[in-house]
Amino acid sequence: MKFSRRVENLPPYLFVEISRKIAAKKAKGEEVISFGIGDPDIPTPPHVIDKLCQAARDPVNHRYPESEGLPELRQAIAGWYQRRFGVSLDADKEVLPLIGAKEGIAHIALCFIDSGDVALVPDPGYPVYSVGTVLAGGEPYFMPLRAESGFLPDLEAIPGYTLKKAKLLWLNYPNNPTGAVAELDFFDRAVDFAQKHGLAVCHDGPYTEVAFDGYQPVSFMQADNAREAGVEFHSLSKSYNMTGWRIGMVVGNAKMVDALKRVKSNLDSGIPQAIQRAAIEALTGNQDCIQEHNLIYQRRRDLVIETLNRIGLKAEAPKASLYIWAKVPEGYTSVGFAADLLDKVGIVVTPGVGYGENGEG
Ligand SMILES: Cc1ncc(COP(=O)(O)O)c(C=O)c1O
């Protein structure tokens, strides 16, 4: 048996390694507290689960779903964007439900990347942007995100020869892992830059609803000409504590949405319809849960930041996202410090270098 080079060269997924370490500790009977992955521990709201159970009993939902999703779900997504961001979307052409944002993020590379093509990806960054690029036969170009620039990439610093080969520009705010946020002026500049260089923008925004102290993150789709330049990935995972149900969406540029729909209709058979019905309930039903969850996260954030600063580890309180980006103590690498935390006190954190070279430290 001989596997493809594509698979031979695939690094183990960051969180698989972490889960393995947690399982090994627990098998020894040791207690582990995990700060390692952004997976809400608060259950999905009860009205959403009620709808899911009801829909699961209806035989109409027992058959193959359409890969473009139920029209009512696409309309619910468009309605949610209108209410939340004042953005009007054509539910048939500019909206596509996904089996979680991760799935669409990985598959859109197949719409753009041929051998030798480049995707511009943030470093540190969510690993799927670069892994999706590599699986499609392309090369990631890592754009450093630095604290002194508010963890926004310096687009003008990307070399001309890289831009000639580049097809996709990946952005993600509120940001995993740094917790940084972007405002509309940055997205406007990104649209201009992308249009000047013939790039398609993929903005990944699953954390726009996880925000604190009254702060309201913006959507990339609010930028001028955003729908000419790109798409936004979003998800019900973090907004409604639905990571386990696997449902998200991509919205924006109709040609990009159509290309992804064509790839997906050949690869998957859509999202189980009962889950689509639950998602419609989440998007159109009572939204109080979002504020309730954010108050819980805000309390936890303050406790963690206060504790880190008390023990001498520098970290800023994020305005949004589920993440705290803290410096490791002098003399440690991020992997060494994370290993020590797990071995000595049973606390799991993700080493910064796991998100890219610029995440070291
Ligand atoms: C930045 C970012 N994008 C996408 C995802 C995946 O979301 P989903 O659960 O919808 O696949 C995550 C999950 O942690 C994430 O942090």
mmCIF file of C-alpha atoms and ligand atoms in Angstrom:
data_model
loop_
_atom_site.group_PDB
_atom_site.id
_atom_site.type_symbol
_atom_site.label_atom_id
_atom_site.label_comp_id
_atom_site.label_asym_id
_atom_site.label_seq_id
_atom_site.Cartn_x
_atom_site.Cartn_y
_atom_site.Cartn_z
ATOM 1 C CA MET A 1 0.000 0.000 0.000
ATOM 2 C CA LYS A 2 1.423 3.398 -0.918
ATOM 3 C CA PHE A 3 -0.283 6.579 0.241
ATOM 4 C CA SER A 4 -0.266 9.860 -1.669
ATOM 5 C CA ARG A 5 2.435 12.433 -0.955
ATOM 6 C CA ARG A 6 -0.472 14.678 -0.009
ATOM 7 C CA VAL A 7 -1.361 12.411 2.899
ATOM 8 C CA GLU A 8 2.206 11.398 3.760
ATOM 9 C CA ASN A 9 3.083 15.085 4.252
ATOM 10 C CA LEU A 10 -0.041 15.959 6.225
ATOM 11 C CA PRO A 11 0.794 17.099 9.768
ATOM 12 C CA PRO A 12 -1.395 15.637 12.529
ATOM 13 C CA TYR A 13 -4.290 18.067 13.223
ATOM 14 C CA LEU A 14 -3.293 20.252 16.161
ATOM 15 C CA PHE A 15 -6.267 19.401 18.333
ATOM 16 C CA VAL A 16 -6.055 15.653 17.669
ATOM 17 C CA GLU A 17 -2.656 15.669 19.383
ATOM 18 C CA ILE A 18 -4.041 17.643 22.304
ATOM 19 C CA SER A 19 -7.051 15.329 22.682
ATOM 20 C CA ARG A 20 -4.663 12.361 22.705
ATOM 21 C CA LYS A 21 -2.631 13.883 25.553
ATOM 22 C CA ILE A 22 -5.783 14.635 27.568
ATOM 23 C CA ALA A 23 -7.048 11.070 27.074
ATOM 24 C CA ALA A 24 -3.688 9.647 28.246
ATOM 25 C CA LYS A 25 -3.811 11.763 31.443
ATOM 26 C CA LYS A 26 -7.424 10.838 32.161
ATOM 27 C CA ALA A 27 -6.671 7.140 31.595
ATOM 28 C CA LYS A 28 -4.204 7.430 34.497
ATOM 29 C CA GLY A 29 -7.053 8.778 36.639
ATOM 30 C CA GLU A 30 -5.668 12.325 36.718
ATOM 31 C CA GLU A 31 -7.908 15.381 36.532
ATOM 32 C CA VAL A 32 -7.425 17.630 33.509
ATOM 33 C CA ILE A 33 -8.780 21.143 32.953
ATOM 34 C CA SER A 34 -8.775 21.995 29.251
ATOM 35 C CA PHE A 35 -8.356 25.504 27.846
ATOM 36 C CA GLY A 36 -7.136 23.895 24.634
ATOM 37 C CA ILE A 37 -9.928 24.174 22.084
ATOM 38 C CA GLY A 38 -12.774 26.610 21.473
ATOM 39 C CA ASP A 39 -15.600 24.188 22.153
ATOM 40 C CA PRO A 40 -18.365 25.713 24.325
ATOM 41 C CA ASP A 41 -19.136 23.660 27.440
ATOM 42 C CA ILE A 42 -22.594 25.269 27.757
ATOM 43 C CA PRO A 43 -25.337 23.170 26.116
ATOM 44 C CA THR A 44 -27.221 24.115 22.936
ATOM 45 C CA PRO A 45 -30.274 26.251 23.924
ATOM 46 C CA PRO A 46 -33.310 24.061 24.812
ATOM 47 C CA HIS A 47 -35.653 25.573 22.154
ATOM 48 C CA VAL A 48 -33.132 24.562 19.481
ATOM 49 C CA ILE A 49 -32.879 20.999 20.809
ATOM 50 C CA ASP A 50 -36.694 20.749 20.995
ATOM 51 C CA LYS A 51 -36.916 21.662 17.302
ATOM 52 C CA LEU A 52 -34.182 19.140 16.462
ATOM 53 C CA CYS A 53 -36.021 16.301 18.267
ATOM 54 C CA GLN A 54 -39.306 17.215 16.622
ATOM 55 C CA ALA A 55 -37.701 17.352 13.171
ATOM 56 C CA ALA A 56 -35.874 14.050 13.746
ATOM 57 C CA ARG A 57 -39.242 12.315 14.189
ATOM 58 C CA ASP A 58 -40.592 13.647 10.886
ATOM 59 C CA PRO A 59 -39.940 11.110 8.079
ATOM 60 C CA VAL A 60 -39.623 13.938 5.575
ATOM 61 C CA ASN A 61 -36.238 14.595 7.206
ATOM 62 C CA HIS A 62 -35.033 10.987 6.937
ATOM 63 C CA ARG A 63 -34.042 11.193 3.265
ATOM 64 C CA TYR A 64 -31.085 12.687 1.391
ATOM 65 C CA PRO A 65 -30.978 16.446 1.901
ATOM 66 C CA GLU A 66 -30.300 18.809 -1.048
ATOM 67 C CA SER A 67 -26.673 19.874 -0.984
ATOM 68 C CA GLU A 68 -27.643 23.563 -1.302
ATOM 69 C CA GLY A 69 -29.666 23.333 1.944
ATOM 70 C CA LEU A 70 -33.363 23.969 2.608
ATOM 71 C CA PRO A 71 -34.588 27.241 1.038
ATOM 72 C CA GLU A 72 -35.986 28.166 4.481
ATOM 73 C CA LEU A 73 -32.495 27.805 5.992
ATOM 74 C CA ARG A 74 -30.905 29.981 3.310
ATOM 75 C CA GLN A 75 -33.625 32.581 3.950
ATOM 76 C CA ALA A 76 -33.063 32.337 7.730
ATOM 77 C CA ILE A 77 -29.338 32.990 7.171
ATOM 78 C CA ALA A 78 -30.085 35.971 4.895
ATOM 79 C CA GLY A 79 -32.583 37.330 7.453
ATOM 80 C CA TRP A 80 -30.024 36.959 10.246
ATOM 81 C CA TYR A 81 -27.381 38.902 8.261
ATOM 82 C CA GLN A 82 -29.969 41.618 7.563
ATOM 83 C CA ARG A 83 -30.968 41.964 11.228
ATOM 84 C CA ARG A 84 -27.500 41.619 12.700
ATOM 85 C CA PHE A 85 -25.373 43.539 10.177
ATOM 86 C CA GLY A 86 -27.823 45.379 7.899
ATOM 87 C CA VAL A 87 -26.475 43.327 4.953
ATOM 88 C CA SER A 88 -28.971 42.158 2.277
ATOM 89 C CA LEU A 89 -28.169 38.818 0.689
ATOM 90 C CA ASP A 90 -29.829 36.912 -2.137
ATOM 91 C CA ALA A 91 -30.790 33.694 -0.337
ATOM 92 C CA ASP A 92 -30.542 31.659 -3.551
ATOM 93 C CA LYS A 93 -27.292 32.991 -4.966
ATOM 94 C CA GLU A 94 -25.288 34.465 -2.096
ATOM 95 C CA VAL A 95 -25.904 31.956 0.719
ATOM 96 C CA LEU A 96 -24.758 28.344 1.090
ATOM 97 C CA PRO A 97 -25.175 26.259 4.273
ATOM 98 C CA LEU A 98 -22.139 24.147 5.230
ATOM 99 C CA ILE A 99 -21.442 21.073 7.363
ATOM 100 C CA GLY A 100 -19.680 23.451 9.763
ATOM 101 C CA ALA A 101 -17.481 26.323 8.593
ATOM 102 C CA LYS A 102 -14.388 24.068 8.703
ATOM 103 C CA GLU A 103 -15.730 21.924 5.883
ATOM 104 C CA GLY A 104 -16.320 24.920 3.586
ATOM 105 C CA ILE A 105 -12.980 26.500 4.507
ATOM 106 C CA ALA A 106 -11.159 23.337 3.466
ATOM 107 C CA HIS A 107 -13.200 22.771 0.298
ATOM 108 C CA ILE A 108 -13.056 26.299 -1.110
ATOM 109 C CA ALA A 109 -9.357 25.719 -1.780
ATOM 110 C CA LEU A 110 -10.470 23.223 -4.452
ATOM 111 C CA CYS A 111 -12.333 26.070 -6.204
ATOM 112 C CA PHE A 112 -9.254 28.285 -6.532
ATOM 113 C CA ILE A 113 -6.002 26.497 -5.961
ATOM 114 C CA ASP A 114 -4.187 24.585 -8.703
ATOM 115 C CA SER A 115 -0.678 23.203 -8.368
ATOM 116 C CA GLY A 116 1.754 26.039 -7.614
ATOM 117 C CA ASP A 117 -0.935 28.580 -6.706
ATOM 118 C CA VAL A 118 -0.620 30.521 -3.470
ATOM 119 C CA ALA A 119 -3.098 31.361 -0.706
ATOM 120 C CA LEU A 120 -2.215 34.187 1.691
ATOM 121 C CA VAL A 121 -2.893 32.977 5.230
ATOM 122 C CA PRO A 122 -2.462 34.580 8.661
ATOM 123 C CA ASP A 123 0.303 33.343 10.988
ATOM 124 C CA PRO A 124 -0.589 32.598 13.746
ATOM 125 C CA GLY A 125 -3.840 31.298 12.288
ATOM 126 C CA TYR A 126 -6.519 28.628 12.306
ATOM 127 C CA PRO A 127 -4.657 25.695 10.704
ATOM 128 C CA VAL A 128 -7.329 24.771 8.115
ATOM 129 C CA TYR A 129 -6.531 27.761 5.850
ATOM 130 C CA SER A 130 -3.039 26.449 5.144
ATOM 131 C CA VAL A 131 -3.823 22.723 5.301
ATOM 132 C CA GLY A 132 -6.721 23.156 2.832
ATOM 133 C CA THR A 133 -4.319 24.990 0.498
ATOM 134 C CA VAL A 134 -1.716 22.223 0.714
ATOM 135 C CA LEU A 135 -4.306 19.464 0.151
ATOM 136 C CA ALA A 136 -5.429 21.282 -3.004
ATOM 137 C CA GLY A 137 -1.810 21.233 -4.275
ATOM 138 C CA GLY A 138 -0.986 24.865 -3.513
ATOM 139 C CA GLU A 139 1.337 26.725 -1.186
ATOM 140 C CA PRO A 140 0.426 28.908 1.761
ATOM 141 C CA TYR A 141 2.224 32.247 2.116
ATOM 142 C CA PHE A 142 2.207 33.099 5.800
ATOM 143 C CA MET A 143 1.376 36.725 6.656
ATOM 144 C CA PRO A 144 2.780 37.513 10.120
ATOM 145 C CA LEU A 145 0.264 38.910 12.621
ATOM 146 C CA ARG A 146 2.117 41.070 15.136
ATOM 147 C CA ALA A 147 0.922 42.598 18.392
ATOM 148 C CA GLU A 148 2.306 46.030 17.436
ATOM 149 C CA SER A 149 -0.020 46.102 14.374
ATOM 150 C CA GLY A 150 -3.056 44.928 16.330
ATOM 151 C CA PHE A 151 -2.606 41.434 14.813
ATOM 152 C CA LEU A 152 -3.701 42.753 11.390
ATOM 153 C CA PRO A 153 -1.544 41.581 8.446
ATOM 154 C CA ASP A 154 0.637 44.124 6.638
ATOM 155 C CA LEU A 155 -0.767 43.536 3.146
ATOM 156 C CA GLU A 156 1.680 45.963 1.535
ATOM 157 C CA ALA A 157 4.604 43.870 2.800
ATOM 158 C CA ILE A 158 3.626 40.841 0.675
ATOM 159 C CA PRO A 159 6.248 40.481 -2.078
ATOM 160 C CA GLY A 160 5.172 41.164 -5.675
ATOM 161 C CA TYR A 161 6.292 37.721 -6.933
ATOM 162 C CA THR A 162 4.084 36.074 -4.270
ATOM 163 C CA LEU A 163 1.110 38.247 -5.228
ATOM 164 C CA LYS A 164 1.477 37.146 -8.866
ATOM 165 C CA LYS A 165 0.868 33.524 -7.804
ATOM 166 C CA ALA A 166 -1.699 34.318 -5.091
ATOM 167 C CA LYS A 167 -5.402 33.633 -5.587
ATOM 168 C CA LEU A 168 -6.924 33.700 -2.109
ATOM 169 C CA LEU A 169 -6.567 36.077 0.820
ATOM 170 C CA TRP A 170 -7.604 34.539 4.169
ATOM 171 C CA LEU A 171 -8.640 36.801 7.046
ATOM 172 C CA ASN A 172 -10.237 35.972 10.396
ATOM 173 C CA TYR A 173 -11.671 38.489 12.894
ATOM 174 C CA PRO A 174 -12.480 38.260 15.766
ATOM 175 C CA ASN A 175 -9.279 36.273 15.524
ATOM 176 C CA ASN A 176 -8.367 32.775 16.575
ATOM 177 C CA PRO A 177 -5.930 32.554 18.331
ATOM 178 C CA THR A 178 -5.012 36.151 19.222
ATOM 179 C CA GLY A 179 -8.481 37.450 20.175
ATOM 180 C CA ALA A 180 -7.810 40.560 18.028
ATOM 181 C CA VAL A 181 -10.643 42.356 16.263
ATOM 182 C CA ALA A 182 -10.781 44.288 12.978
ATOM 183 C CA GLU A 183 -12.897 47.297 12.096
ATOM 184 C CA LEU A 184 -14.508 48.208 8.775
ATOM 185 C CA ASP A 185 -11.636 50.441 7.630
ATOM 186 C CA PHE A 186 -9.351 47.387 7.606
ATOM 187 C CA PHE A 187 -11.884 45.321 5.636
ATOM 188 C CA ASP A 188 -12.308 48.226 3.167
ATOM 189 C CA ARG A 189 -8.529 48.283 2.650
ATOM 190 C CA ALA A 190 -8.469 44.490 2.235
ATOM 191 C CA VAL A 191 -11.188 44.685 -0.446
ATOM 192 C CA ASP A 192 -9.239 47.386 -2.346
ATOM 193 C CA PHE A 193 -6.020 45.377 -2.079
ATOM 194 C CA ALA A 194 -7.716 42.168 -3.235
ATOM 195 C CA GLN A 195 -9.354 43.881 -6.206
ATOM 196 C CA LYS A 196 -6.065 45.528 -7.218
ATOM 197 C CA HIS A 197 -4.270 42.157 -7.215
ATOM 198 C CA GLY A 198 -7.057 39.902 -8.508
ATOM 199 C CA LEU A 199 -7.456 38.003 -5.226
ATOM 200 C CA ALA A 200 -10.603 36.449 -3.797
ATOM 201 C CA VAL A 201 -11.093 37.278 -0.109
ATOM 202 C CA CYS A 202 -12.224 34.569 2.305
ATOM 203 C CA HIS A 203 -13.120 36.111 5.618
ATOM 204 C CA ASP A 204 -13.743 33.642 8.425
ATOM 205 C CA GLY A 205 -15.998 35.182 11.087
ATOM 206 C CA PRO A 206 -17.372 32.526 13.436
ATOM 207 C CA TYR A 207 -16.763 34.687 16.521
ATOM 208 C CA THR A 208 -18.736 37.830 15.611
ATOM 209 C CA GLU A 209 -21.346 36.953 18.259
ATOM 210 C CA VAL A 210 -18.889 36.144 21.062
ATOM 211 C CA ALA A 211 -18.046 39.630 22.341
ATOM 212 C CA PHE A 212 -17.714 41.428 25.660
ATOM 213 C CA ASP A 213 -18.293 44.729 27.451
ATOM 214 C CA GLY A 214 -20.936 45.790 24.893
ATOM 215 C CA TYR A 215 -18.539 45.534 21.930
ATOM 216 C CA GLN A 216 -20.181 44.489 18.614
ATOM 217 C CA PRO A 217 -17.835 43.016 15.996
ATOM 218 C CA VAL A 218 -18.460 43.936 12.351
ATOM 219 C CA SER A 219 -18.952 41.586 9.413
ATOM 220 C CA PHE A 220 -16.629 41.611 6.383
ATOM 221 C CA MET A 221 -19.825 41.791 4.313
ATOM 222 C CA GLN A 222 -20.392 45.345 5.612
ATOM 223 C CA ALA A 223 -17.276 46.593 3.806
ATOM 224 C CA ASP A 224 -17.726 48.552 0.545
ATOM 225 C CA ASN A 225 -17.760 46.182 -2.445
ATOM 226 C CA ALA A 226 -17.310 43.141 -0.172
ATOM 227 C CA ARG A 227 -19.610 40.989 -2.271
ATOM 228 C CA GLU A 228 -17.588 41.761 -5.406
ATOM 229 C CA ALA A 229 -14.362 40.764 -3.674
ATOM 230 C CA GLY A 230 -15.168 37.753 -1.549
ATOM 231 C CA VAL A 231 -17.148 35.701 0.915
ATOM 232 C CA GLU A 232 -17.553 35.311 4.650
ATOM 233 C CA PHE A 233 -17.633 31.977 6.440
ATOM 234 C CA HIS A 234 -19.768 31.822 9.558
ATOM 235 C CA SER A 235 -21.013 29.160 11.880
ATOM 236 C CA LEU A 236 -23.655 28.283 14.428
ATOM 237 C CA SER A 237 -20.976 26.455 16.430
ATOM 238 C CA LYS A 238 -19.907 29.280 18.700
ATOM 239 C CA SER A 239 -22.889 31.651 18.449
ATOM 240 C CA TYR A 240 -25.386 29.006 19.581
ATOM 241 C CA ASN A 241 -23.165 26.348 21.202
ATOM 242 C CA MET A 242 -23.764 23.961 18.317
ATOM 243 C CA THR A 243 -20.251 22.621 17.629
ATOM 244 C CA GLY A 244 -21.532 19.045 17.899
ATOM 245 C CA TRP A 245 -24.282 19.465 15.305
ATOM 246 C CA ARG A 246 -21.975 20.603 12.497
ATOM 247 C CA ILE A 247 -23.647 23.489 10.758
ATOM 248 C CA GLY A 248 -22.309 26.727 9.320
ATOM 249 C CA MET A 249 -22.575 28.871 6.221
ATOM 250 C CA VAL A 250 -20.763 30.878 3.585
ATOM 251 C CA VAL A 251 -22.245 34.098 2.225
ATOM 252 C CA GLY A 252 -21.234 36.729 -0.298
ATOM 253 C CA ASN A 253 -19.850 36.648 -3.834
ATOM 254 C CA ALA A 254 -22.330 34.687 -5.957
ATOM 255 C CA LYS A 255 -19.676 33.170 -8.254
ATOM 256 C CA MET A 256 -17.628 31.912 -5.298
ATOM 257 C CA VAL A 257 -20.733 30.540 -3.582
ATOM 258 C CA ASP A 258 -21.709 28.773 -6.806
ATOM 259 C CA ALA A 259 -18.231 27.273 -7.284
ATOM 260 C CA LEU A 260 -18.233 25.899 -3.743
ATOM 261 C CA LYS A 261 -21.753 24.543 -4.263
ATOM 262 C CA ARG A 262 -20.519 22.700 -7.378
ATOM 263 C CA VAL A 263 -17.578 21.145 -5.523
ATOM 264 C CA LYS A 264 -19.695 20.190 -2.527
ATOM 265 C CA SER A 265 -22.572 18.726 -4.520
ATOM 266 C CA ASN A 266 -20.017 16.291 -5.972
ATOM 267 C CA LEU A 267 -18.481 15.420 -2.610
ATOM 268 C CA ASP A 268 -21.153 15.481 0.098
ATOM 269 C CA SER A 269 -24.906 15.116 0.317
ATOM 270 C CA GLY A 270 -25.773 18.101 2.426
ATOM 271 C CA ILE A 271 -26.597 18.675 6.068
ATOM 272 C CA PRO A 272 -29.051 16.318 7.840
ATOM 273 C CA GLN A 273 -32.395 18.115 7.559
ATOM 274 C CA ALA A 274 -33.320 17.877 11.237
ATOM 275 C CA ILE A 275 -30.123 19.814 11.978
ATOM 276 C CA GLN A 276 -31.064 22.396 9.332
ATOM 277 C CA ARG A 277 -34.445 22.814 11.076
ATOM 278 C CA ALA A 278 -32.656 23.297 14.420
ATOM 279 C CA ALA A 279 -30.414 25.912 12.781
ATOM 280 C CA ILE A 280 -33.458 27.815 11.452
ATOM 281 C CA GLU A 281 -34.816 27.860 15.011
ATOM 282 C CA ALA A 282 -31.484 29.133 16.366
ATOM 283 C CA LEU A 283 -31.223 31.919 13.771
ATOM 284 C CA THR A 284 -34.849 33.083 13.881
ATOM 285 C CA GLY A 285 -35.869 32.270 17.487
ATOM 286 C CA ASN A 286 -35.176 34.065 20.745
ATOM 287 C CA GLN A 287 -31.612 35.476 20.729
ATOM 288 C CA ASP A 288 -31.245 36.007 24.514
ATOM 289 C CA CYS A 289 -28.890 33.022 24.763
ATOM 290 C CA ILE A 290 -26.113 34.969 23.003
ATOM 291 C CA GLN A 291 -25.962 37.659 25.668
ATOM 292 C CA GLU A 292 -26.345 35.057 28.448
ATOM 293 C CA HIS A 293 -23.386 33.047 27.125
ATOM 294 C CA ASN A 294 -21.274 36.158 26.642
ATOM 295 C CA LEU A 295 -21.779 37.200 30.252
ATOM 296 C CA ILE A 296 -20.520 33.784 31.378
ATOM 297 C CA TYR A 297 -17.491 34.018 29.063
ATOM 298 C CA GLN A 298 -16.807 37.574 30.185
ATOM 299 C CA ARG A 299 -16.694 36.486 33.831
ATOM 300 C CA ARG A 300 -14.375 33.609 32.959
ATOM 301 C CA ARG A 301 -12.207 35.892 30.791
ATOM 302 C CA ASP A 302 -11.783 38.369 33.648
ATOM 303 C CA LEU A 303 -10.890 35.607 36.086
ATOM 304 C CA VAL A 304 -8.271 34.138 33.734
ATOM 305 C CA ILE A 305 -6.731 37.524 32.816
ATOM 306 C CA GLU A 306 -6.596 38.606 36.463
ATOM 307 C CA THR A 307 -4.947 35.321 37.442
ATOM 308 C CA LEU A 308 -2.433 35.378 34.575
ATOM 309 C CA ASN A 309 -1.391 38.937 35.351
ATOM 310 C CA ARG A 310 -1.123 38.131 39.074
ATOM 311 C CA ILE A 311 1.326 35.292 38.379
ATOM 312 C CA GLY A 312 3.327 37.455 35.980
ATOM 313 C CA LEU A 313 2.101 36.185 32.591
ATOM 314 C CA LYS A 314 1.242 39.115 30.337
ATOM 315 C CA ALA A 315 -2.085 38.909 28.498
ATOM 316 C CA GLU A 316 -4.598 41.468 27.198
ATOM 317 C CA ALA A 317 -8.321 41.004 27.797
ATOM 318 C CA PRO A 318 -9.859 40.253 24.378
ATOM 319 C CA LYS A 319 -12.911 42.262 23.224
ATOM 320 C CA ALA A 320 -14.248 39.214 21.407
ATOM 321 C CA SER A 321 -13.610 35.510 20.528
ATOM 322 C CA LEU A 322 -13.090 32.598 22.912
ATOM 323 C CA TYR A 323 -9.327 33.059 23.149
ATOM 324 C CA ILE A 324 -6.691 34.543 25.412
ATOM 325 C CA TRP A 325 -3.256 35.012 23.862
ATOM 326 C CA ALA A 326 -0.698 35.042 26.656
ATOM 327 C CA LYS A 327 3.104 35.239 26.608
ATOM 328 C CA VAL A 328 4.989 32.221 27.962
ATOM 329 C CA PRO A 329 7.486 32.941 30.781
ATOM 330 C CA GLU A 330 11.105 33.867 29.920
ATOM 331 C CA GLY A 331 13.178 30.859 29.000
ATOM 332 C CA TYR A 332 10.304 28.658 27.837
ATOM 333 C CA THR A 333 9.171 27.658 24.358
ATOM 334 C CA SER A 334 5.397 27.496 23.889
ATOM 335 C CA VAL A 335 5.523 23.702 23.524
ATOM 336 C CA GLY A 336 7.735 23.339 26.620
ATOM 337 C CA PHE A 337 5.470 25.531 28.723
ATOM 338 C CA ALA A 338 2.281 23.782 27.553
ATOM 339 C CA ALA A 339 3.871 20.388 28.322
ATOM 340 C CA ASP A 340 4.897 21.570 31.808
ATOM 341 C CA LEU A 341 1.396 22.899 32.532
ATOM 342 C CA LEU A 342 -0.137 19.578 31.569
ATOM 343 C CA ASP A 343 2.392 17.401 33.399
ATOM 344 C CA LYS A 344 2.636 19.432 36.609
ATOM 345 C CA VAL A 345 -0.846 20.872 37.137
ATOM 346 C CA GLY A 346 -3.117 19.066 34.643
ATOM 347 C CA ILE A 347 -3.974 22.193 32.651
ATOM 348 C CA VAL A 348 -4.238 22.016 28.879
ATOM 349 C CA VAL A 349 -3.367 25.050 26.778
ATOM 350 C CA THR A 350 -2.544 25.164 23.071
ATOM 351 C CA PRO A 351 1.105 26.073 22.353
ATOM 352 C CA GLY A 352 1.233 29.220 20.202
ATOM 353 C CA VAL A 353 3.624 27.652 17.692
ATOM 354 C CA GLY A 354 0.868 25.178 16.772
ATOM 355 C CA TYR A 355 -0.797 28.097 14.944
ATOM 356 C CA GLY A 356 2.345 28.938 12.970
ATOM 357 C CA GLU A 357 5.946 30.093 13.458
ATOM 358 C CA ASN A 358 4.861 33.571 14.480
ATOM 359 C CA GLY A 359 2.842 32.075 17.314
ATOM 360 C CA GLU A 360 6.032 31.033 19.129
ATOM 361 C CA GLY A 361 6.355 32.643 22.533
HETATM 362 C C1 LIG B 1 -11.373 30.566 13.201
HETATM 363 C C2 LIG B 1 -12.234 29.362 13.103
HETATM 364 N N1 LIG B 1 -12.860 29.086 11.953
HETATM 365 C C3 LIG B 1 -13.653 28.013 11.818
HETATM 366 C C4 LIG B 1 -13.856 27.139 12.854
HETATM 367 C C5 LIG B 1 -14.706 25.931 12.635
HETATM 368 O O1 LIG B 1 -16.031 26.137 12.908
HETATM 369 P P1 LIG B 1 -17.121 25.022 12.657
HETATM 370 O O2 LIG B 1 -17.384 24.367 13.957
HETATM 371 O O3 LIG B 1 -18.295 25.752 12.099
HETATM 372 O O4 LIG B 1 -16.563 24.052 11.647
HETATM 373 C C6 LIG B 1 -13.212 27.365 14.073
HETATM 374 C C7 LIG B 1 -13.373 26.430 15.182
HETATM 375 O O5 LIG B 1 -12.745 26.494 16.195
HETATM 376 C C8 LIG B 1 -12.390 28.511 14.193
HETATM 377 O O6 LIG B 1 -11.757 28.792 15.351
#
